Amino acid sequence: MVPLFGLASCGREKETEPQPFDAAFVRLSAAEVATLPLAVSFEMPMGGEQGALVYNAQPFRTTRHLGDDLNGIGGWNSDLGDPVYAAGAGRVIYSGMPGPGWGNMIILAHRVREPEAARGWRVYQTVYAHLEKRLVREGEVVRRGQKIGSVGTADGRYLAHLHFEVRRSGSVYPGAGYADAPLDRVSPDAFIKAHRGAADDVLLPAP
Ligand SMILES: [Zn+2]
């Protein structure tokens, strides 16, 4: 499909095939889960404050898509090399190249407060794909807003954009970018909006 007006989105066929993965279907251990950073708030992974400078070329569940495709507002490849930030505090549980359809991929795991969960929190993962560069290694702890990579094209497969997913899962795997069912994915846009911290001026009202 030819992208219109420079709207970069993932090539469907290429990304549908599962790709080989070093740590196939590794499940996070109880100890790993217990020591995951508690992410108290999340923010968009690119485009400045509240993602003001990005648009979502292919939102969650559009044409079976399992993530959001975030693009710089300049379109085409104007966002190539733009910084990609950790959406929330977490630990790097994957940093590598699972297959050609994905390019460079980083997966972070986070503990997220959920009062209705048995332990008061659940494990979520944020997934950043097609990256030009990866700046973090597996096992590293990252803070929200830390630069972890840069926007890429998966080696020229797509126009530059960030394929961004949020998964509710304790297993580590690259998966596929498209599926008939949402699987363990949730809408990244809705997740970020629901977990965005209160603005500073609300937390610290002027006297
Ligand atoms: Zn995508």
PDB file of C-alpha atoms and ligand atoms in Angstrom:
ATOM      1  CA  MET A   1       0.000   0.000   0.000  1.00  0.00           C
ATOM      2  CA  VAL A   2       1.396   3.399  -0.946  1.00  0.00           C
ATOM      3  CA  PRO A   3       1.377   5.766   2.007  1.00  0.00           C
ATOM      4  CA  LEU A   4      -0.688   8.890   1.418  1.00  0.00           C
ATOM      5  CA  PHE A   5       0.696  12.325   2.196  1.00  0.00           C
ATOM      6  CA  GLY A   6       3.741  10.862   3.823  1.00  0.00           C
ATOM      7  CA  LEU A   7       1.751   8.981   6.457  1.00  0.00           C
ATOM      8  CA  ALA A   8       4.244   6.351   7.449  1.00  0.00           C
ATOM      9  CA  SER A   9       2.791   3.105   8.686  1.00  0.00           C
ATOM     10  CA  CYS A  10       3.991  -0.434   8.924  1.00  0.00           C
ATOM     11  CA  GLY A  11       4.095  -2.689   5.882  1.00  0.00           C
ATOM     12  CA  ARG A  12       1.363  -5.156   6.752  1.00  0.00           C
ATOM     13  CA  GLU A  13       2.574  -8.347   5.175  1.00  0.00           C
ATOM     14  CA  LYS A  14       6.130  -7.992   6.299  1.00  0.00           C
ATOM     15  CA  GLU A  15       5.246  -7.368   9.893  1.00  0.00           C
ATOM     16  CA  THR A  16       2.633 -10.114  10.174  1.00  0.00           C
ATOM     17  CA  GLU A  17       5.108 -12.973  10.112  1.00  0.00           C
ATOM     18  CA  PRO A  18       6.512 -13.962  13.479  1.00  0.00           C
ATOM     19  CA  GLN A  19      10.264 -13.560  13.470  1.00  0.00           C
ATOM     20  CA  PRO A  20      13.012 -15.540  15.181  1.00  0.00           C
ATOM     21  CA  PHE A  21      13.795 -14.219  18.616  1.00  0.00           C
ATOM     22  CA  ASP A  22      16.823 -14.877  20.824  1.00  0.00           C
ATOM     23  CA  ALA A  23      14.912 -15.252  24.041  1.00  0.00           C
ATOM     24  CA  ALA A  24      11.835 -16.970  22.666  1.00  0.00           C
ATOM     25  CA  PHE A  25       8.861 -16.755  24.985  1.00  0.00           C
ATOM     26  CA  VAL A  26      10.823 -16.074  28.102  1.00  0.00           C
ATOM     27  CA  ARG A  27       8.630 -15.454  31.069  1.00  0.00           C
ATOM     28  CA  LEU A  28       9.742 -12.915  33.629  1.00  0.00           C
ATOM     29  CA  SER A  29      10.551 -14.649  36.913  1.00  0.00           C
ATOM     30  CA  ALA A  30       8.753 -13.740  40.129  1.00  0.00           C
ATOM     31  CA  ALA A  31      11.922 -12.056  41.382  1.00  0.00           C
ATOM     32  CA  GLU A  32      12.305 -10.050  38.201  1.00  0.00           C
ATOM     33  CA  VAL A  33       8.708  -8.959  38.378  1.00  0.00           C
ATOM     34  CA  ALA A  34       8.940  -8.009  42.052  1.00  0.00           C
ATOM     35  CA  THR A  35      11.917  -5.752  41.389  1.00  0.00           C
ATOM     36  CA  LEU A  36      10.512  -3.999  38.331  1.00  0.00           C
ATOM     37  CA  PRO A  37      10.349  -0.259  38.780  1.00  0.00           C
ATOM     38  CA  LEU A  38       6.934   1.012  39.744  1.00  0.00           C
ATOM     39  CA  ALA A  39       5.835   3.353  36.999  1.00  0.00           C
ATOM     40  CA  VAL A  40       3.667   6.027  38.528  1.00  0.00           C
ATOM     41  CA  SER A  41       2.973   7.850  35.296  1.00  0.00           C
ATOM     42  CA  PHE A  42       3.459   7.532  31.560  1.00  0.00           C
ATOM     43  CA  GLU A  43       4.106   9.960  28.755  1.00  0.00           C
ATOM     44  CA  MET A  44       4.187   9.737  24.979  1.00  0.00           C
ATOM     45  CA  PRO A  45       7.478   8.213  23.755  1.00  0.00           C
ATOM     46  CA  MET A  46       8.215  10.887  21.158  1.00  0.00           C
ATOM     47  CA  GLY A  47       7.230  14.337  20.044  1.00  0.00           C
ATOM     48  CA  GLY A  48       7.777  16.494  23.100  1.00  0.00           C
ATOM     49  CA  GLU A  49       5.372  17.179  25.909  1.00  0.00           C
ATOM     50  CA  GLN A  50       2.158  15.136  25.616  1.00  0.00           C
ATOM     51  CA  GLY A  51       3.217  14.066  22.134  1.00  0.00           C
ATOM     52  CA  ALA A  52       2.314  17.484  20.763  1.00  0.00           C
ATOM     53  CA  LEU A  53       4.581  17.106  17.744  1.00  0.00           C
ATOM     54  CA  VAL A  54       3.432  13.680  16.635  1.00  0.00           C
ATOM     55  CA  TYR A  55       0.438  12.214  14.914  1.00  0.00           C
ATOM     56  CA  ASN A  56      -0.787   8.655  14.886  1.00  0.00           C
ATOM     57  CA  ALA A  57      -0.758   7.440  11.282  1.00  0.00           C
ATOM     58  CA  GLN A  58      -2.217   4.051  12.066  1.00  0.00           C
ATOM     59  CA  PRO A  59      -4.039   3.856  15.402  1.00  0.00           C
ATOM     60  CA  PHE A  60      -4.495   0.712  17.453  1.00  0.00           C
ATOM     61  CA  ARG A  61      -6.768  -1.883  15.801  1.00  0.00           C
ATOM     62  CA  THR A  62      -6.910  -0.013  12.469  1.00  0.00           C
ATOM     63  CA  THR A  63      -6.412  -2.707   9.821  1.00  0.00           C
ATOM     64  CA  ARG A  64      -5.661  -5.250  12.581  1.00  0.00           C
ATOM     65  CA  HIS A  65      -2.802  -3.140  13.874  1.00  0.00           C
ATOM     66  CA  LEU A  66      -1.590  -4.007  17.391  1.00  0.00           C
ATOM     67  CA  GLY A  67       0.016  -0.676  18.185  1.00  0.00           C
ATOM     68  CA  ASP A  68       0.118   2.985  17.274  1.00  0.00           C
ATOM     69  CA  ASP A  69       2.373   4.296  14.498  1.00  0.00           C
ATOM     70  CA  LEU A  70       3.747   7.590  15.734  1.00  0.00           C
ATOM     71  CA  ASN A  71       5.130  10.093  13.232  1.00  0.00           C
ATOM     72  CA  GLY A  72       6.645  13.523  13.434  1.00  0.00           C
ATOM     73  CA  ILE A  73       4.242  16.156  12.149  1.00  0.00           C
ATOM     74  CA  GLY A  74       6.581  16.862   9.250  1.00  0.00           C
ATOM     75  CA  GLY A  75       5.589  13.572   7.632  1.00  0.00           C
ATOM     76  CA  TRP A  76       7.690  11.413   5.340  1.00  0.00           C
ATOM     77  CA  ASN A  77      11.135  10.830   6.856  1.00  0.00           C
ATOM     78  CA  SER A  78      11.338  14.145   8.694  1.00  0.00           C
ATOM     79  CA  ASP A  79      11.326  12.306  12.030  1.00  0.00           C
ATOM     80  CA  LEU A  80      14.205   9.980  11.142  1.00  0.00           C
ATOM     81  CA  GLY A  81      16.633  10.029  14.051  1.00  0.00           C
ATOM     82  CA  ASP A  82      14.256  11.857  16.405  1.00  0.00           C
ATOM     83  CA  PRO A  83      14.616  10.776  20.025  1.00  0.00           C
ATOM     84  CA  VAL A  84      12.470   7.985  21.426  1.00  0.00           C
ATOM     85  CA  TYR A  85      11.839   8.209  25.163  1.00  0.00           C
ATOM     86  CA  ALA A  86      10.883   5.614  27.739  1.00  0.00           C
ATOM     87  CA  ALA A  87       7.142   6.070  28.220  1.00  0.00           C
ATOM     88  CA  GLY A  88       7.457   5.207  31.902  1.00  0.00           C
ATOM     89  CA  ALA A  89       9.962   4.027  34.503  1.00  0.00           C
ATOM     90  CA  GLY A  90      10.864   0.421  33.835  1.00  0.00           C
ATOM     91  CA  ARG A  91      13.476  -2.155  33.026  1.00  0.00           C
ATOM     92  CA  VAL A  92      14.754  -3.104  29.576  1.00  0.00           C
ATOM     93  CA  ILE A  93      13.730  -6.721  29.022  1.00  0.00           C
ATOM     94  CA  TYR A  94      14.643  -6.860  25.344  1.00  0.00           C
ATOM     95  CA  SER A  95      16.953  -4.818  23.142  1.00  0.00           C
ATOM     96  CA  GLY A  96      17.773  -6.339  19.786  1.00  0.00           C
ATOM     97  CA  MET A  97      16.696  -7.118  16.247  1.00  0.00           C
ATOM     98  CA  PRO A  98      14.053  -9.854  16.307  1.00  0.00           C
ATOM     99  CA  GLY A  99      13.656  -9.923  12.521  1.00  0.00           C
ATOM    100  CA  PRO A 100      13.729  -7.795   9.398  1.00  0.00           C
ATOM    101  CA  GLY A 101      10.082  -6.701   9.635  1.00  0.00           C
ATOM    102  CA  TRP A 102      10.731  -5.244  13.066  1.00  0.00           C
ATOM    103  CA  GLY A 103      14.189  -3.739  12.741  1.00  0.00           C
ATOM    104  CA  ASN A 104      15.600  -2.640  16.079  1.00  0.00           C
ATOM    105  CA  MET A 105      13.234  -3.225  18.963  1.00  0.00           C
ATOM    106  CA  ILE A 106      13.243  -2.347  22.647  1.00  0.00           C
ATOM    107  CA  ILE A 107      10.810  -3.750  25.177  1.00  0.00           C
ATOM    108  CA  LEU A 108      10.436  -2.236  28.636  1.00  0.00           C
ATOM    109  CA  ALA A 109       8.579  -3.867  31.528  1.00  0.00           C
ATOM    110  CA  HIS A 110       6.817  -1.770  34.146  1.00  0.00           C
ATOM    111  CA  ARG A 111       4.852  -2.381  37.294  1.00  0.00           C
ATOM    112  CA  VAL A 112       1.699  -0.318  37.101  1.00  0.00           C
ATOM    113  CA  ARG A 113      -0.637   0.330  40.007  1.00  0.00           C
ATOM    114  CA  GLU A 114      -4.051  -1.216  39.561  1.00  0.00           C
ATOM    115  CA  PRO A 115      -6.122  -1.256  42.729  1.00  0.00           C
ATOM    116  CA  GLU A 116      -8.311  -4.094  41.471  1.00  0.00           C
ATOM    117  CA  ALA A 117      -5.326  -6.388  40.804  1.00  0.00           C
ATOM    118  CA  ALA A 118      -4.520  -9.014  43.443  1.00  0.00           C
ATOM    119  CA  ARG A 119      -1.188  -7.393  44.395  1.00  0.00           C
ATOM    120  CA  GLY A 120      -2.305  -3.861  43.673  1.00  0.00           C
ATOM    121  CA  TRP A 121      -0.261  -3.689  40.475  1.00  0.00           C
ATOM    122  CA  ARG A 122       0.159  -5.443  37.148  1.00  0.00           C
ATOM    123  CA  VAL A 123       3.030  -5.891  34.718  1.00  0.00           C
ATOM    124  CA  TYR A 124       2.768  -3.940  31.488  1.00  0.00           C
ATOM    125  CA  GLN A 125       5.253  -3.744  28.665  1.00  0.00           C
ATOM    126  CA  THR A 126       5.915  -0.918  26.262  1.00  0.00           C
ATOM    127  CA  VAL A 127       7.359  -1.869  22.881  1.00  0.00           C
ATOM    128  CA  TYR A 128       9.340   0.437  20.582  1.00  0.00           C
ATOM    129  CA  ALA A 129      10.058  -0.867  17.072  1.00  0.00           C
ATOM    130  CA  HIS A 130      11.702   0.038  13.734  1.00  0.00           C
ATOM    131  CA  LEU A 131      14.315   2.032  15.657  1.00  0.00           C
ATOM    132  CA  GLU A 132      17.337   3.543  13.966  1.00  0.00           C
ATOM    133  CA  LYS A 133      19.409   3.230  17.143  1.00  0.00           C
ATOM    134  CA  ARG A 134      19.099   1.428  20.455  1.00  0.00           C
ATOM    135  CA  LEU A 135      20.759   3.188  23.380  1.00  0.00           C
ATOM    136  CA  VAL A 136      19.920   0.780  26.228  1.00  0.00           C
ATOM    137  CA  ARG A 137      20.776  -2.806  27.085  1.00  0.00           C
ATOM    138  CA  GLU A 138      18.777  -5.634  28.561  1.00  0.00           C
ATOM    139  CA  GLY A 139      18.572  -5.392  32.323  1.00  0.00           C
ATOM    140  CA  GLU A 140      19.027  -1.630  32.438  1.00  0.00           C
ATOM    141  CA  VAL A 141      16.630   0.391  34.549  1.00  0.00           C
ATOM    142  CA  VAL A 142      15.280   3.469  32.810  1.00  0.00           C
ATOM    143  CA  ARG A 143      13.352   6.463  34.043  1.00  0.00           C
ATOM    144  CA  ARG A 144      10.358   7.990  32.350  1.00  0.00           C
ATOM    145  CA  GLY A 145      11.465  10.351  29.598  1.00  0.00           C
ATOM    146  CA  GLN A 146      14.947   8.845  29.279  1.00  0.00           C
ATOM    147  CA  LYS A 147      16.139   8.689  25.697  1.00  0.00           C
ATOM    148  CA  ILE A 148      16.342   5.000  24.785  1.00  0.00           C
ATOM    149  CA  GLY A 149      16.714   5.136  21.007  1.00  0.00           C
ATOM    150  CA  SER A 150      15.860   7.016  17.851  1.00  0.00           C
ATOM    151  CA  VAL A 151      13.154   6.811  15.216  1.00  0.00           C
ATOM    152  CA  GLY A 152      14.037   4.639  12.232  1.00  0.00           C
ATOM    153  CA  THR A 153      12.787   2.904   9.153  1.00  0.00           C
ATOM    154  CA  ALA A 154      13.590  -0.750   9.970  1.00  0.00           C
ATOM    155  CA  ASP A 155      16.457  -0.466   7.496  1.00  0.00           C
ATOM    156  CA  GLY A 156      14.492   1.298   4.809  1.00  0.00           C
ATOM    157  CA  ARG A 157      11.402  -0.924   4.925  1.00  0.00           C
ATOM    158  CA  TYR A 158       9.042   1.873   5.942  1.00  0.00           C
ATOM    159  CA  LEU A 159       8.952   5.614   6.111  1.00  0.00           C
ATOM    160  CA  ALA A 160      10.417   6.577   9.461  1.00  0.00           C
ATOM    161  CA  HIS A 161       7.991   6.111  12.336  1.00  0.00           C
ATOM    162  CA  LEU A 162       7.775   4.564  15.768  1.00  0.00           C
ATOM    163  CA  HIS A 163       5.680   1.433  16.110  1.00  0.00           C
ATOM    164  CA  PHE A 164       4.599   1.671  19.739  1.00  0.00           C
ATOM    165  CA  GLU A 165       2.700  -1.028  21.639  1.00  0.00           C
ATOM    166  CA  VAL A 166       1.465  -1.495  25.176  1.00  0.00           C
ATOM    167  CA  ARG A 167       1.100  -5.112  26.282  1.00  0.00           C
ATOM    168  CA  ARG A 168      -0.368  -6.522  29.454  1.00  0.00           C
ATOM    169  CA  SER A 169       1.978  -9.454  29.702  1.00  0.00           C
ATOM    170  CA  GLY A 170       4.726 -11.065  31.725  1.00  0.00           C
ATOM    171  CA  SER A 171       6.168 -12.927  28.735  1.00  0.00           C
ATOM    172  CA  VAL A 172       8.920 -11.546  26.566  1.00  0.00           C
ATOM    173  CA  TYR A 173       8.481 -12.053  22.832  1.00  0.00           C
ATOM    174  CA  PRO A 174       8.473  -9.860  19.719  1.00  0.00           C
ATOM    175  CA  GLY A 175       5.110 -11.095  18.463  1.00  0.00           C
ATOM    176  CA  ALA A 176       3.478  -9.742  15.351  1.00  0.00           C
ATOM    177  CA  GLY A 177       2.443  -6.202  14.559  1.00  0.00           C
ATOM    178  CA  TYR A 178      -0.952  -7.297  13.265  1.00  0.00           C
ATOM    179  CA  ALA A 179      -3.562  -9.847  14.342  1.00  0.00           C
ATOM    180  CA  ASP A 180      -7.296 -10.476  14.139  1.00  0.00           C
ATOM    181  CA  ALA A 181      -7.617 -10.240  17.926  1.00  0.00           C
ATOM    182  CA  PRO A 182      -5.983  -7.628  20.147  1.00  0.00           C
ATOM    183  CA  LEU A 183      -4.255 -10.442  22.127  1.00  0.00           C
ATOM    184  CA  ASP A 184      -2.557  -8.946  25.195  1.00  0.00           C
ATOM    185  CA  ARG A 185      -2.256  -5.492  23.647  1.00  0.00           C
ATOM    186  CA  VAL A 186      -4.102  -2.422  24.830  1.00  0.00           C
ATOM    187  CA  SER A 187      -4.525   0.881  23.055  1.00  0.00           C
ATOM    188  CA  PRO A 188      -1.277   2.826  23.629  1.00  0.00           C
ATOM    189  CA  ASP A 189      -3.040   6.153  23.234  1.00  0.00           C
ATOM    190  CA  ALA A 190      -5.758   5.260  25.748  1.00  0.00           C
ATOM    191  CA  PHE A 191      -3.211   3.747  28.146  1.00  0.00           C
ATOM    192  CA  ILE A 192      -1.018   6.852  28.133  1.00  0.00           C
ATOM    193  CA  LYS A 193      -4.014   9.126  28.612  1.00  0.00           C
ATOM    194  CA  ALA A 194      -5.240   7.012  31.534  1.00  0.00           C
ATOM    195  CA  HIS A 195      -1.805   6.940  33.204  1.00  0.00           C
ATOM    196  CA  ARG A 196      -0.588  10.435  32.551  1.00  0.00           C
ATOM    197  CA  GLY A 197       0.376  12.069  35.814  1.00  0.00           C
ATOM    198  CA  ALA A 198      -1.327  15.201  37.004  1.00  0.00           C
ATOM    199  CA  ALA A 199       0.233  18.333  35.618  1.00  0.00           C
ATOM    200  CA  ASP A 200       2.785  20.060  37.841  1.00  0.00           C
ATOM    201  CA  ASP A 201       0.487  22.988  38.450  1.00  0.00           C
ATOM    202  CA  VAL A 202      -2.145  20.614  39.786  1.00  0.00           C
ATOM    203  CA  LEU A 203       0.325  18.819  42.063  1.00  0.00           C
ATOM    204  CA  LEU A 204       1.859  22.066  43.274  1.00  0.00           C
ATOM    205  CA  PRO A 205      -0.796  24.742  43.114  1.00  0.00           C
ATOM    206  CA  ALA A 206       0.418  28.301  43.353  1.00  0.00           C
ATOM    207  CA  PRO A 207      -0.017  29.710  46.878  1.00  0.00           C
TER     208      PRO A 207
HETATM  209 ZN    ZN B   1       2.990  -0.301  13.355  1.00  0.00          ZN
END
